[in-house]
């Protein structure tokens, strides 16, 4: 049982390049999330998917797009990377319903945009 | 929306001493308060949580207290060990509304000195 798996673990991009961060969970969770973590700012929600087929913006969605490919997979795309998107990105998942608030996190992707 | 403040940002203690991390929240409707531990190179992991109908909860060396009137909650770690060294995040939400409504503090880096 791997939990939440993110790829890649590290990435360096040049300004203007695009890339997709991949996330998969094997806990049969309905809801999935993408966060970014910056020094002194904690975890901020970028996008989430409450269930398969739905996606919604979080606190900091600008510059990102997401795709809920199926129940297991939720990807985050940077169409034109900017230095301000240098961060550590975490994918998370949770059950729906009354226990839906506990989030299970992946190990993170450290992205540097130069 | 909810605003969660966390103090201190860094904390160093001698092995065997106690550590206390404090958080305040702004939304009186929040009723679920989890604490996450993030070890180096890993994603955050839930270590303890408390609901608003409970004033204190303990799990071995870890305890959380909640004062709903003052809108603050604290994490207490007793008999600290080197493996307790990590970044700790508090969070607040309305339980059952999904992790998209989970608001995090900015984190406390705890160092336990052997």
PDB file of C-alpha atoms in Angstrom, chain A residues 33 35 37 40-45 48 50 59 88 90 94-95 97-108, chain B residues 32 34 36 38 41-46 49 87 89 93-107:
ATOM      1  CA  UNK A  33      -5.640  18.108  -3.651  1.00  0.00           C
ATOM      2  CA  UNK A  35      -0.756  22.274  -2.286  1.00  0.00           C
ATOM      3  CA  UNK A  37       4.675  24.913   0.417  1.00  0.00           C
ATOM      4  CA  UNK A  40       7.165  30.972   6.202  1.00  0.00           C
ATOM      5  CA  UNK A  41       3.812  30.464   4.449  1.00  0.00           C
ATOM      6  CA  UNK A  42       2.761  26.971   5.362  1.00  0.00           C
ATOM      7  CA  UNK A  43       0.694  24.924   2.930  1.00  0.00           C
ATOM      8  CA  UNK A  44      -1.572  26.707   0.480  1.00  0.00           C
ATOM      9  CA  UNK A  45      -4.220  24.974  -1.601  1.00  0.00           C
ATOM     10  CA  UNK A  48      -8.726  20.325  -5.494  1.00  0.00           C
ATOM     11  CA  UNK A  50     -13.847  16.694  -4.521  1.00  0.00           C
ATOM     12  CA  UNK A  59      -6.384  29.733  -2.583  1.00  0.00           C
ATOM     13  CA  UNK A  88       7.634  22.330  -2.993  1.00  0.00           C
ATOM     14  CA  UNK A  90       2.380  18.282  -2.370  1.00  0.00           C
ATOM     15  CA  UNK A  94      -8.902  12.214   1.571  1.00  0.00           C
ATOM     16  CA  UNK A  95     -12.121  10.298   1.950  1.00  0.00           C
ATOM     17  CA  UNK A  97     -17.960  12.618   3.945  1.00  0.00           C
ATOM     18  CA  UNK A  98     -17.572  13.068   7.721  1.00  0.00           C
ATOM     19  CA  UNK A  99     -13.993  11.821   7.751  1.00  0.00           C
ATOM     20  CA  UNK A 100     -13.051  13.793   4.688  1.00  0.00           C
ATOM     21  CA  UNK A 101     -10.917  16.356   6.414  1.00  0.00           C
ATOM     22  CA  UNK A 102      -7.934  14.089   7.218  1.00  0.00           C
ATOM     23  CA  UNK A 103      -5.519  14.517   4.357  1.00  0.00           C
ATOM     24  CA  UNK A 104      -2.853  11.996   3.373  1.00  0.00           C
ATOM     25  CA  UNK A 105       0.134  13.582   1.665  1.00  0.00           C
ATOM     26  CA  UNK A 106       2.661  12.447  -0.902  1.00  0.00           C
ATOM     27  CA  UNK A 107       6.395  13.027  -0.446  1.00  0.00           C
ATOM     28  CA  UNK A 108       6.456  16.196  -2.490  1.00  0.00           C
TER      29      UNK A 108
ATOM     30  CA  UNK B  32     -11.688  20.372  13.800  1.00  0.00           C
ATOM     31  CA  UNK B  34      -5.408  18.511  13.355  1.00  0.00           C
ATOM     32  CA  UNK B  36       0.704  17.374  11.163  1.00  0.00           C
ATOM     33  CA  UNK B  38       6.661  16.802   8.500  1.00  0.00           C
ATOM     34  CA  UNK B  41      12.111  15.180   2.682  1.00  0.00           C
ATOM     35  CA  UNK B  42       8.652  13.811   3.426  1.00  0.00           C
ATOM     36  CA  UNK B  43       5.082  14.986   3.243  1.00  0.00           C
ATOM     37  CA  UNK B  44       3.098  16.063   6.327  1.00  0.00           C
ATOM     38  CA  UNK B  45       1.570  13.260   8.367  1.00  0.00           C
ATOM     39  CA  UNK B  46      -1.324  13.546  10.806  1.00  0.00           C
ATOM     40  CA  UNK B  49      -6.408  15.868  16.095  1.00  0.00           C
ATOM     41  CA  UNK B  87       8.354  20.708  11.265  1.00  0.00           C
ATOM     42  CA  UNK B  89       1.848  22.312  11.337  1.00  0.00           C
ATOM     43  CA  UNK B  93     -11.372  23.409   9.494  1.00  0.00           C
ATOM     44  CA  UNK B  94     -15.001  22.562   9.744  1.00  0.00           C
ATOM     45  CA  UNK B  95     -14.950  18.766  10.029  1.00  0.00           C
ATOM     46  CA  UNK B  96     -16.638  16.904   7.257  1.00  0.00           C
ATOM     47  CA  UNK B  97     -16.312  19.666   4.715  1.00  0.00           C
ATOM     48  CA  UNK B  98     -13.297  18.157   2.996  1.00  0.00           C
ATOM     49  CA  UNK B  99      -9.623  18.986   3.143  1.00  0.00           C
ATOM     50  CA  UNK B 100     -10.241  21.874   0.754  1.00  0.00           C
ATOM     51  CA  UNK B 101     -11.363  23.711   3.855  1.00  0.00           C
ATOM     52  CA  UNK B 102      -8.264  22.804   5.852  1.00  0.00           C
ATOM     53  CA  UNK B 103      -6.286  25.945   6.696  1.00  0.00           C
ATOM     54  CA  UNK B 104      -2.697  25.516   7.858  1.00  0.00           C
ATOM     55  CA  UNK B 105      -0.460  27.509  10.137  1.00  0.00           C
ATOM     56  CA  UNK B 106       2.993  28.512   8.924  1.00  0.00           C
ATOM     57  CA  UNK B 107       4.823  25.711  10.744  1.00  0.00           C
TER      58      UNK B 107
END
